[in-house]
CSV table of C-alpha atoms in Angstrom, one decimal:
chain,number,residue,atom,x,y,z
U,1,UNK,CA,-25.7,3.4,-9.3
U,2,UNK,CA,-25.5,6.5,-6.6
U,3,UNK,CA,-26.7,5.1,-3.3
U,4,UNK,CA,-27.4,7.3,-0.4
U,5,UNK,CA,-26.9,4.9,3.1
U,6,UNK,CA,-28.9,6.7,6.1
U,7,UNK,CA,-30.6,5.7,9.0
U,8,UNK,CA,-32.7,7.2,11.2
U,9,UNK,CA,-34.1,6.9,14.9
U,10,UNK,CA,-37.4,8.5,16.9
U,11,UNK,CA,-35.8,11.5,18.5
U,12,UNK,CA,-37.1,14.7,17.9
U,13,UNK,CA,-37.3,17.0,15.1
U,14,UNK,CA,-37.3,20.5,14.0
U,15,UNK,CA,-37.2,22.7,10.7
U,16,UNK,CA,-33.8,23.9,9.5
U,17,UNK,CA,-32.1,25.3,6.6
U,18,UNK,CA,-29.2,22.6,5.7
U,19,UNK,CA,-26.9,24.4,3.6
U,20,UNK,CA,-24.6,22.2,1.3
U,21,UNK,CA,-21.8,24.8,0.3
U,22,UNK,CA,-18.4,22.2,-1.3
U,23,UNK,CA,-15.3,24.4,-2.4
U,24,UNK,CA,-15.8,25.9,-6.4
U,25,UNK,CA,-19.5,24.4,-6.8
U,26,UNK,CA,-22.6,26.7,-5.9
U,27,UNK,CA,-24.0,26.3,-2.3
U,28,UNK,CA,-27.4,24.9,-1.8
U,29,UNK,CA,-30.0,25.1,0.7
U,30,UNK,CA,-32.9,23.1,2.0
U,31,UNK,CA,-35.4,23.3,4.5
U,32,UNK,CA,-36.8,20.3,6.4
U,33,UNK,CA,-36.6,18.7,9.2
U,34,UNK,CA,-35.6,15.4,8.2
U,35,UNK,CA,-31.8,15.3,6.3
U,36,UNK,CA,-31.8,12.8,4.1
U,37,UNK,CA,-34.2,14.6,2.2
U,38,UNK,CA,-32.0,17.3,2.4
U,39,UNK,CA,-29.3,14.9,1.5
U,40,UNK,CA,-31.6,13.5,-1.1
U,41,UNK,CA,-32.0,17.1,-3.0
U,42,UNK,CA,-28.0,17.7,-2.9
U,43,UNK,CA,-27.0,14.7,-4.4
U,44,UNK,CA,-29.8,13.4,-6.2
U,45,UNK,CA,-28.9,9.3,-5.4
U,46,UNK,CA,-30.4,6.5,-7.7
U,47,UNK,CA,-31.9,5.0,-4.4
U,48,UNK,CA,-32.1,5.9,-1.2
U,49,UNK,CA,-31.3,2.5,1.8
U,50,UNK,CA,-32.6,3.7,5.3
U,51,UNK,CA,-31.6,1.5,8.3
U,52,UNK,CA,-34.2,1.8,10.6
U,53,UNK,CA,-35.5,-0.5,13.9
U,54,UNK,CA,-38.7,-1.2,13.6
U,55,UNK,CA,-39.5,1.3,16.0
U,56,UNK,CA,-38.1,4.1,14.1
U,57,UNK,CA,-39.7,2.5,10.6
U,58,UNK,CA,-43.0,2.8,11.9
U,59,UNK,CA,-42.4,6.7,14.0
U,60,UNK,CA,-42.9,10.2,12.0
U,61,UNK,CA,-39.7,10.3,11.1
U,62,UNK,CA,-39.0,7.9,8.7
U,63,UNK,CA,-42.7,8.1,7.5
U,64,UNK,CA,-42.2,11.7,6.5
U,65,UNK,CA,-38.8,10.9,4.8
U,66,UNK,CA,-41.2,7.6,2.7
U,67,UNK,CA,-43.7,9.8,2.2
U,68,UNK,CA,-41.3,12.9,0.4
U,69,UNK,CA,-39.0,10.2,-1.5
U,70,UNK,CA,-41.7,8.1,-2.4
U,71,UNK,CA,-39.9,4.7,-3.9
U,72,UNK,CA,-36.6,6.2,-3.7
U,73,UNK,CA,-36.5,4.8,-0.5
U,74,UNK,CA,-36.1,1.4,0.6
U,75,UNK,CA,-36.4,1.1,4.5
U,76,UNK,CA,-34.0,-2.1,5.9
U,77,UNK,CA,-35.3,-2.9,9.3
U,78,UNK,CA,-31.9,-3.7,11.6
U,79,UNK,CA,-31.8,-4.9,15.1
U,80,UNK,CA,-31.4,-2.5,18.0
U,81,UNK,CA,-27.7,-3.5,18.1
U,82,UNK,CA,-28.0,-4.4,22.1
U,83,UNK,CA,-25.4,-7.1,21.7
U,84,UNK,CA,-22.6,-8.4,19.7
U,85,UNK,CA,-24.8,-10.9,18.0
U,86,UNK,CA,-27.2,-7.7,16.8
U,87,UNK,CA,-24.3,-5.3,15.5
U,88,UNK,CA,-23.5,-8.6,13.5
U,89,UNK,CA,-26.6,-9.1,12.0
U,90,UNK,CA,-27.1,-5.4,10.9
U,91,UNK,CA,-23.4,-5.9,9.5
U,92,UNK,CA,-25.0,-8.3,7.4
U,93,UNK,CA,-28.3,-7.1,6.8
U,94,UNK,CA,-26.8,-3.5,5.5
U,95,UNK,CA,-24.2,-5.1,3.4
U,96,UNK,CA,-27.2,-7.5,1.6
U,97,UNK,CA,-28.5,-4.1,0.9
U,98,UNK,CA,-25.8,-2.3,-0.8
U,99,UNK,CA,-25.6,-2.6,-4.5
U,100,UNK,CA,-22.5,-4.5,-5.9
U,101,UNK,CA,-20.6,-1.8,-7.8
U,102,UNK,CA,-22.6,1.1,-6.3
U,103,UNK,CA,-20.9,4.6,-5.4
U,104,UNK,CA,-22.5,5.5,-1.9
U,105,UNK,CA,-23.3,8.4,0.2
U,106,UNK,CA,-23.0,8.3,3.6
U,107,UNK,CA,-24.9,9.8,5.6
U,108,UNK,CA,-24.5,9.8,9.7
U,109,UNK,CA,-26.8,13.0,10.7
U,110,UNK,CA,-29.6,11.1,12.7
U,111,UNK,CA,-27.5,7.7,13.4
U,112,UNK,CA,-28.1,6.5,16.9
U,113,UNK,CA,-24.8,5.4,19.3
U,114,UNK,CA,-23.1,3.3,17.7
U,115,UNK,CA,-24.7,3.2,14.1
U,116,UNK,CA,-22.8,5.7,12.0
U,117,UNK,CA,-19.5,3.6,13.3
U,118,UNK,CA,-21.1,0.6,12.5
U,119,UNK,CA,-22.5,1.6,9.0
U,120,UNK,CA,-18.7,3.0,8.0
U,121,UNK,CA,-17.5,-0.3,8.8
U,122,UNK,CA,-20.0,-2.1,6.8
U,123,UNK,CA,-19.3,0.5,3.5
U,124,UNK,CA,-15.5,-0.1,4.0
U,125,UNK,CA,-16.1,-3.8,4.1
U,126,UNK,CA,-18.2,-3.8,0.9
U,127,UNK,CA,-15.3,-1.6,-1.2
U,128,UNK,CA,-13.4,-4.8,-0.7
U,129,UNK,CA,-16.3,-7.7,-1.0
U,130,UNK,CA,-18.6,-5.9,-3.2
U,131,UNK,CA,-16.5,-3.6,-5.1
U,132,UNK,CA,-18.4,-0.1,-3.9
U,133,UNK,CA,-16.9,3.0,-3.9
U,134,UNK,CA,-17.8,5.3,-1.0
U,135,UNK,CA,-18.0,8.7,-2.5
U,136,UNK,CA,-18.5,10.9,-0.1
U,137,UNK,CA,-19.6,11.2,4.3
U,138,UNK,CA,-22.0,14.3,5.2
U,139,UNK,CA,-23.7,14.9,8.3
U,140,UNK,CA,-25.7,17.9,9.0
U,141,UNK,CA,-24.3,19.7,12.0
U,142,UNK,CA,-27.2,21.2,13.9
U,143,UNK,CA,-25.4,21.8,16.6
U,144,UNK,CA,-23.0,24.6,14.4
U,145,UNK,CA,-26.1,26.0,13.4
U,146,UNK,CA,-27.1,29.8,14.0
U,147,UNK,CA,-30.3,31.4,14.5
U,148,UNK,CA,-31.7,33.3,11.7
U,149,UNK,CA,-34.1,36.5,11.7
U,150,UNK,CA,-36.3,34.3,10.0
U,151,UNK,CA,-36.2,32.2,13.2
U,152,UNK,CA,-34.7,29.3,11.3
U,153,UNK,CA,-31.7,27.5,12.0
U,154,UNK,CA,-29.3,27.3,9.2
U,155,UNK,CA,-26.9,24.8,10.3
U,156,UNK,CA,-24.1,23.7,7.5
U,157,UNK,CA,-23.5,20.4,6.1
U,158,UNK,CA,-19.9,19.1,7.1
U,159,UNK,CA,-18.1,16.8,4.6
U,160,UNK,CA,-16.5,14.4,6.5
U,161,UNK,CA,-15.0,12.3,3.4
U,162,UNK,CA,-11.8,13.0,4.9
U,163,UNK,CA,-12.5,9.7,6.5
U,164,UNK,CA,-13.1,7.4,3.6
U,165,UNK,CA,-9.9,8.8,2.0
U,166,UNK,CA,-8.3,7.7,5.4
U,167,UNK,CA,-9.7,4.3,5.1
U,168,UNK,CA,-7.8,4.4,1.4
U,169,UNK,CA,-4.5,5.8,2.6
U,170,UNK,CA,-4.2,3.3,5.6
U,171,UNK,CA,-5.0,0.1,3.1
U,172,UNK,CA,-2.4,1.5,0.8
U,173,UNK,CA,0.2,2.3,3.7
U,174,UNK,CA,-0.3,-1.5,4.6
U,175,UNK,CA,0.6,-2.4,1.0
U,176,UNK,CA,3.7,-1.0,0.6
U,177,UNK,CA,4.9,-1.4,3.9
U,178,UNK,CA,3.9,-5.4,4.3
U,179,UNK,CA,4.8,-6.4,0.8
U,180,UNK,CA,6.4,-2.8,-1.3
U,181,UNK,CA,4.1,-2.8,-3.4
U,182,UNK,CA,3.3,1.1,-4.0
U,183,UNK,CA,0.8,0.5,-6.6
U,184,UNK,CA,-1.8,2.1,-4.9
U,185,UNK,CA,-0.2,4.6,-2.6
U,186,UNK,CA,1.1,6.0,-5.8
U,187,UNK,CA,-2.6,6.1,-7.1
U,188,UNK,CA,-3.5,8.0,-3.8
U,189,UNK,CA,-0.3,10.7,-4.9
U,190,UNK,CA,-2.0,11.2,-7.8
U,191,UNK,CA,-5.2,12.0,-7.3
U,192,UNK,CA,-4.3,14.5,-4.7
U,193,UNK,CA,-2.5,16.4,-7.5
U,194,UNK,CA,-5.2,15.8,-9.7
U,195,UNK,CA,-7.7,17.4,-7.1
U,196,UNK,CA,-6.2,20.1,-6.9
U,197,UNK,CA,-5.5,21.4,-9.8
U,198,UNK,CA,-8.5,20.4,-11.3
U,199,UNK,CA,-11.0,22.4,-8.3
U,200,UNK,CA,-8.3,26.0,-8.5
U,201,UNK,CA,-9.0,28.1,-11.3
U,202,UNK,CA,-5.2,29.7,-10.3
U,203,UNK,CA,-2.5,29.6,-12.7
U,204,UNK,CA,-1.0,26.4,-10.9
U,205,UNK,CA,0.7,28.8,-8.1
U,206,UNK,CA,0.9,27.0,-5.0
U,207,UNK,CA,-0.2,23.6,-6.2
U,208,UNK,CA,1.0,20.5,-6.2
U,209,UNK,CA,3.7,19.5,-8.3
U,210,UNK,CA,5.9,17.0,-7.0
U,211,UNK,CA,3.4,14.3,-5.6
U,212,UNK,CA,3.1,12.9,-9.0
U,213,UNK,CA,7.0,12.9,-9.4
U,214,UNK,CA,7.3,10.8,-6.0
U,215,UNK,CA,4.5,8.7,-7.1
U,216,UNK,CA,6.5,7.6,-10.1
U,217,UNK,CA,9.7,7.1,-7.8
U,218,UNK,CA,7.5,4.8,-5.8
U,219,UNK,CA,6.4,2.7,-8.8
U,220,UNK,CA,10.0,2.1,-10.1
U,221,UNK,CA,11.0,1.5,-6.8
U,222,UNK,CA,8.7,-1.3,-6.3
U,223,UNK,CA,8.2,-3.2,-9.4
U,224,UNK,CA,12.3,-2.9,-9.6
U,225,UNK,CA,12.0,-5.0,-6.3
U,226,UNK,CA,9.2,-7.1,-6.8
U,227,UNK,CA,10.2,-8.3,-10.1
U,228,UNK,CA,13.7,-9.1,-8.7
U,229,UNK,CA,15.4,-6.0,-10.4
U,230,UNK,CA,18.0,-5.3,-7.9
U,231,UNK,CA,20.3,-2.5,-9.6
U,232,UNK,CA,17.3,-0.7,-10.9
U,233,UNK,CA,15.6,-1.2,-7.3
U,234,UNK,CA,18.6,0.4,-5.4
U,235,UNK,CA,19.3,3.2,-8.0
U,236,UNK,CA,15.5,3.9,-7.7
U,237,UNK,CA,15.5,3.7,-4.1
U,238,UNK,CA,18.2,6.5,-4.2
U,239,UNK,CA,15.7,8.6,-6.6
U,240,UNK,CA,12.6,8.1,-3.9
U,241,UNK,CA,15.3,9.1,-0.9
U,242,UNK,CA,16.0,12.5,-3.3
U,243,UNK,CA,12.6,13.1,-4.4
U,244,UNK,CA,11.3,12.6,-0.3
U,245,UNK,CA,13.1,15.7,0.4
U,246,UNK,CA,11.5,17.4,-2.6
U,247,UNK,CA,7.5,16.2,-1.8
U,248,UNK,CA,7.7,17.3,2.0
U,249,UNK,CA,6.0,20.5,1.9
U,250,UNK,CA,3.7,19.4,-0.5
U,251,UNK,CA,2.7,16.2,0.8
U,252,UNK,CA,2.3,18.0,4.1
U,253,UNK,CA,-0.3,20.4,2.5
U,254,UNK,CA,-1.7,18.2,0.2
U,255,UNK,CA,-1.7,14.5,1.4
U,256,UNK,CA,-1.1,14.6,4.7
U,257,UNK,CA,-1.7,11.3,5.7
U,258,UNK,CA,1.6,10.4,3.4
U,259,UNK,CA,3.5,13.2,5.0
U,260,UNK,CA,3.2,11.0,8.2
U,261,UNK,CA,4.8,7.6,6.6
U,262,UNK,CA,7.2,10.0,4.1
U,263,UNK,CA,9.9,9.7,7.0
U,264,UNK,CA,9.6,5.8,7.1
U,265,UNK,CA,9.8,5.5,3.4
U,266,UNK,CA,13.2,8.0,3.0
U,267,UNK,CA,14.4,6.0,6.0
U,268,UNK,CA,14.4,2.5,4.5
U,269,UNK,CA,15.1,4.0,0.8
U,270,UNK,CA,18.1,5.5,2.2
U,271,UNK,CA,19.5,2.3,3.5
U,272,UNK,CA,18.8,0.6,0.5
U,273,UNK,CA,20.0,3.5,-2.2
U,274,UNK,CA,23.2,4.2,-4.2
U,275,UNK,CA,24.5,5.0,-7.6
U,276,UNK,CA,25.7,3.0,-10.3
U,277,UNK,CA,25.4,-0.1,-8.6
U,278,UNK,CA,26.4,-1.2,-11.6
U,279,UNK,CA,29.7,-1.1,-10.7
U,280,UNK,CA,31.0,-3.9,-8.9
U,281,UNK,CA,32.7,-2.7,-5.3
U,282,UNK,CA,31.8,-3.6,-1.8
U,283,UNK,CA,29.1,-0.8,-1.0
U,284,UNK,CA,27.1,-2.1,-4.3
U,285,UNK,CA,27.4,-6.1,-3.2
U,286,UNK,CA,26.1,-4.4,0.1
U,287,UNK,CA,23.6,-2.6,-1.1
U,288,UNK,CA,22.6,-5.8,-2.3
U,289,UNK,CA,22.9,-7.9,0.6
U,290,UNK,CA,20.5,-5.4,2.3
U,291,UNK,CA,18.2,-5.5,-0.5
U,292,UNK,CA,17.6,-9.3,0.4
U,293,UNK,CA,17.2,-8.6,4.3
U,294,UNK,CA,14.5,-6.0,3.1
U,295,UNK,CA,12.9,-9.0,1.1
U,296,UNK,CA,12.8,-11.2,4.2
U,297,UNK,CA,11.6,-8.2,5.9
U,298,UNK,CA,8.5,-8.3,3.4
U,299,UNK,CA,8.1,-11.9,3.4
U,300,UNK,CA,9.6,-11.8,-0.2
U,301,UNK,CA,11.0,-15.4,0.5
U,302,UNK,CA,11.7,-16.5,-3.4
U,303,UNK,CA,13.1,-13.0,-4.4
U,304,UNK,CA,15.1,-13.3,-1.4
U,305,UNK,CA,16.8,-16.8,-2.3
U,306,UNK,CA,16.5,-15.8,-6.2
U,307,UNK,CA,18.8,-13.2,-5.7
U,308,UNK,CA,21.0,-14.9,-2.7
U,309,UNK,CA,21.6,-17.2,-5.2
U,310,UNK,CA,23.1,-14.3,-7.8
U,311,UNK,CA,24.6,-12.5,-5.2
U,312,UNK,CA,27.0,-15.2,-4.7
U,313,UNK,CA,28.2,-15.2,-8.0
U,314,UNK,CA,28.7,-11.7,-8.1
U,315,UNK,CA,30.6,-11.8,-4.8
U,316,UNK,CA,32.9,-14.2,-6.4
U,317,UNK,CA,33.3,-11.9,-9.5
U,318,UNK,CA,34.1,-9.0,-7.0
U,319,UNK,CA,36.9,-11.5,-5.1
U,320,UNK,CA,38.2,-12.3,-8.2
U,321,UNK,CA,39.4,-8.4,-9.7
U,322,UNK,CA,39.3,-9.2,-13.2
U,323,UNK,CA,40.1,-6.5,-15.5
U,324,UNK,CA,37.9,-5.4,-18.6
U,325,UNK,CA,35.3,-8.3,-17.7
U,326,UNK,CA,32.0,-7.4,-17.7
U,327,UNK,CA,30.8,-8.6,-14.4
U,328,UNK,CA,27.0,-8.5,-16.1
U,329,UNK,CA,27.7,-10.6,-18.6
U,330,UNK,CA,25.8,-14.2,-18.5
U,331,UNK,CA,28.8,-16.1,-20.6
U,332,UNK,CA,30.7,-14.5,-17.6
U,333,UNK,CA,29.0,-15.5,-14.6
U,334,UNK,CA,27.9,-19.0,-16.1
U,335,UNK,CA,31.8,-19.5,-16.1
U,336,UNK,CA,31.7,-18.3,-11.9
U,337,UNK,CA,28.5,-20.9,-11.8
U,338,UNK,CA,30.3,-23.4,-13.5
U,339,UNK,CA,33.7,-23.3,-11.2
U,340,UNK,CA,31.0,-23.2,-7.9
U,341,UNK,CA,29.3,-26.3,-9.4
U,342,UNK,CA,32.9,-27.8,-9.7
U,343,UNK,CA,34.2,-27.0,-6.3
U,344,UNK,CA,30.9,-28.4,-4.8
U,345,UNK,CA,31.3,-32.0,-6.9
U,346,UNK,CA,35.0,-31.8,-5.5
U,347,UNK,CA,33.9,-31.3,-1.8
U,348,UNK,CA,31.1,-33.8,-2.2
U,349,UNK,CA,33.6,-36.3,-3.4
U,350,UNK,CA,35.6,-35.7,-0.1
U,351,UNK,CA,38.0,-32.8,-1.5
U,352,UNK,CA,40.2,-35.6,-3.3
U,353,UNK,CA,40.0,-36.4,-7.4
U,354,UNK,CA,40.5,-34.3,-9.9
U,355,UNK,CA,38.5,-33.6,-12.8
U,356,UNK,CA,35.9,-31.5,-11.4
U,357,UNK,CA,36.6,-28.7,-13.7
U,358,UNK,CA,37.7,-26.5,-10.6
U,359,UNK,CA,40.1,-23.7,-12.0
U,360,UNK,CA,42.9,-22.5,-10.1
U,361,UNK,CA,41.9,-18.8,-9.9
U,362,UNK,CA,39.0,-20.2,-7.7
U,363,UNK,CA,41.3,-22.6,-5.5
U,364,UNK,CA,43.4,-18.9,-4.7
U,365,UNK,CA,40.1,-16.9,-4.0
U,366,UNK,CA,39.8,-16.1,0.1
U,367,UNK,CA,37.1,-18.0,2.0
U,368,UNK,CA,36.9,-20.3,-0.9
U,369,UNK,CA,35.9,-23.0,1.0
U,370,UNK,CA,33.6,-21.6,3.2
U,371,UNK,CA,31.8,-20.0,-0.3
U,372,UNK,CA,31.8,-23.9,-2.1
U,373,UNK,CA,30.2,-24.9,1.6
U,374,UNK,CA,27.6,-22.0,1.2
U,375,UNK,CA,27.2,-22.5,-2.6
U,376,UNK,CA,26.1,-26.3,-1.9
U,377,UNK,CA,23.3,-25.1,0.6
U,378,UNK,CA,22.0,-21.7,-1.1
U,379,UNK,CA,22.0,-24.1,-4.1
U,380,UNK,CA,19.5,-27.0,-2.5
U,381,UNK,CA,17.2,-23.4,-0.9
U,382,UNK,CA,17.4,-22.3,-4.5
U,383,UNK,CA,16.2,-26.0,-6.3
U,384,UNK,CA,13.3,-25.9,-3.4
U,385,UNK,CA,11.9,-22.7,-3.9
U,386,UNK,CA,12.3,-22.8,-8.4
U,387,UNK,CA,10.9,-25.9,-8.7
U,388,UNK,CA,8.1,-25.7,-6.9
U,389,UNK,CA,8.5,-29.1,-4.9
U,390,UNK,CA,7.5,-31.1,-8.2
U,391,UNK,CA,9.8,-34.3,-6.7
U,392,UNK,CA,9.0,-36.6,-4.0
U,393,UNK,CA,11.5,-35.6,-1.9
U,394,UNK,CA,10.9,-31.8,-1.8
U,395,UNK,CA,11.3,-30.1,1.3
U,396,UNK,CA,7.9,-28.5,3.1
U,397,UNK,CA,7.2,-24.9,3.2
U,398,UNK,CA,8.6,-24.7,6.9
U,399,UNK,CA,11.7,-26.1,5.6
U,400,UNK,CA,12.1,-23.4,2.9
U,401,UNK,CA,11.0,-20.5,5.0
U,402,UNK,CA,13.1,-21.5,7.7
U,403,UNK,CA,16.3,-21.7,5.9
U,404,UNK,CA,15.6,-18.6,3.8
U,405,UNK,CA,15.4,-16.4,7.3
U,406,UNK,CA,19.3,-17.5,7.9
U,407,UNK,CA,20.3,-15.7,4.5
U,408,UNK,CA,21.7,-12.8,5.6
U,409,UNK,CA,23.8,-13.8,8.8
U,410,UNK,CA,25.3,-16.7,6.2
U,411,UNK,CA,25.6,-14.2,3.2
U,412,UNK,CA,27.5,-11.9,5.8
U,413,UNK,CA,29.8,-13.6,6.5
U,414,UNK,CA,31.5,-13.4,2.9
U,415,UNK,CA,31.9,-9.6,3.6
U,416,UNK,CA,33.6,-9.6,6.4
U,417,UNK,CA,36.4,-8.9,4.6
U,418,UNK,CA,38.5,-5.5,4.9
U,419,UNK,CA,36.9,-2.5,3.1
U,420,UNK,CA,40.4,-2.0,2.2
U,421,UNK,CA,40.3,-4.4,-0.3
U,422,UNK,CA,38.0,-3.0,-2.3
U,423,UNK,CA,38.6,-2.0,-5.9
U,424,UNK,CA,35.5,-1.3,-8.3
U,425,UNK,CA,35.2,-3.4,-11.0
């Protein structure tokens, strides 16, 4: 259902020619002295909600706009919004009226103060309670008008949906950057291609043609980090670092509200991006290490320990220089798990005994007793968090979240080892 949202107080009014003219569509004109009539013949809305006082339901105005719409129009009687208490209750008396599912026009022309502010609040509100989209913001500028021969105003009609896409971009902008999650600021990337191409009649010259590509980047970027991919996170990362430098002319024609976060997002890609992390050397276990502060960064708490827990493992395969081993492979890095597990039954038996299945090559490893000391805590983090506290003696969420925050300073640690030493893998 199209619903156009107006109100309307007792002010004066006079005759003018509104003149709807959007980019590639045919401009239109009407004459009246009331706008959502006008607004009423452009758009041609299912219904028609007018917010009105009760003053201003019972003046000329709204009368005249009842009388030409006929029952188009249903008139909501709000309060006159002199306190906090009244802006609440015509929050709530405006959102009862909106449609669930409806696409809405707004229109702000004859709002009084603080009621077009008020009523975009309560349309932004319902896009996430109700599940309305709002389509599109007009207001009929009067005041850019210009005197005709006729002796007419013709003033034009401003689309001001710029504002609603706003409200989009910022919600999508909190997404990634709270949690990465790009699903819907690459949604935003492509539509503004999509736009675009689909309103110019040109032979694609001077279009968009890279948004799309970043939009991409951003997706593999972050489902590679939310479903604890870390290689395919930081080679992605690398390809959204790349493509940033591609997109920023565009993005600053085309989207600018992402050309303002796309120095942010090359920023923290850049940190976190490399090729072939694949192979095992310092700058990928790095790379890695950095991915997990980026996770604690986000609040990412379980991908954080998940992958604390594997990135112990592979620092052990990178201490240990093995030839023609494929770091990767599980049989491979059970056998690391296996000699950790070991070493932590020796140190828990007081370091003396034998039989713990501890093999030499880890006893020679440097800082191997500081990793077996690491091991046995990242190990009780890593049983909290992946079983879900189903024992009686699980440790709380405080617990869990406060450990997890001293990942990085303890993972560090293991790299504080010469650069020199580093041989790829």
């Amino acid at each position: 259902m199209l619903v156009l949202l107006t109100t309307g107080g007792t002010g004066n009014r006079k005759e003018v020619v509104y003149r709807w003219a959007p980019k590639g569509q045919k401009p239109q004109e009407c004459r009246t002295a009331h706008f959502p009539i006008a607004a009423y013949k452009f758009f041609r809305p299912d219904k028609v909600i007018f917010a009105a006082t009760q003053e201003a339901a019972q003046h000329e105005n709204c009368l005249k706009v009842k009388e030409a719409l006929k029952d188009k129009v249903e008139i909501v009687i709000i309060p006159d919004g002199s306190s906090e208490d009244e802006l609440w209750e015509i929050f709530d008396v405006v959102s009862n009226a909106v449609p669930k599912g409806a696409r809405i026009i707004l229109d702000i022309t004859h709002g009084y103060r603080s009621q077009p502010l008020l009523l975009f609040g309560v349309v932004a509100y319902s896009g996430r309670t109700k599940h309305t989209i709002l389509e599109r913001i007009v207001y009929g500028a009067l005041e850019a008008g210009k005197e005709r021969p006729d002796g007419l105003i013709h003033a034009p009609v401003f689309d001001l949906t710029v504002l609603a896409d706003l409200l989009e971009w910022l919600h999508a902008v909190d997404t990634f950057a709270i949690r990465s999650d790009a699903s819907k600021l690459a949604d935003l990337l492509i539509t503004a291609q999509d736009r675009q191409w689909a309103v110019s009649r040109a032979e694609g010259e001077g279009l968009p043609k890279k948004l799309k590509t970043m939009a991409r980047r951003l997706e593999e970027f972050s489902d590679s980090v939310r479903l604890l991919r870390p290689l395919d996170a930081i080679k992605a990362a690398a390809k959204v670092t790349d493509c940033s430098k591609e997109v920023e002319q565009e993005s600053a024609q085309w989207a600018r509200p992402f050309a303002h976060i796309l120095g942010n997002i090359a920023r923290e890609t850049a940190e976190l991006g490399m090729e072939r992390p694949e192979e095992l050397r310092y700058e990928s276990l790095q790379r890695q290490l950095l991915l997990i502060k980026h996770y604690i960064h986000k609040d990412l708490l379980i991908q954080a320990v998940l992958l604390a827990r594997e990135w112990v493992v592979s620092w052990v395969a990178w201490c240990r220089r093995k030839d023609n081993v494929d770091w990767l492979c599980l049989p491979y890095r059970e056998q690391i798990s296996n000699a950790l597990n070991g070493a932590a039954k020796h140190l828990a038996a007081g370091g003396e005994g034998t039989g713990f299945g501890v093999p030499s090559w880890f006893t020679e490893l440097p800082q191997s007793g500081e990793v077996v000391k690491l091991w046995v805590w990242l190990r009780g983090l890593r049983n909290d968090v992946a079983h879900c506290a189903m024992n009686p003696r699980a440790a709380g969420a405080d617990s869990v979240k406060q450990r997890a925050m001293k990942l990085p300073c303890r993972l560090a640690t293991l790299l504080e080892l010469d650069q020199s030493r580093d041989t790829t893998v």
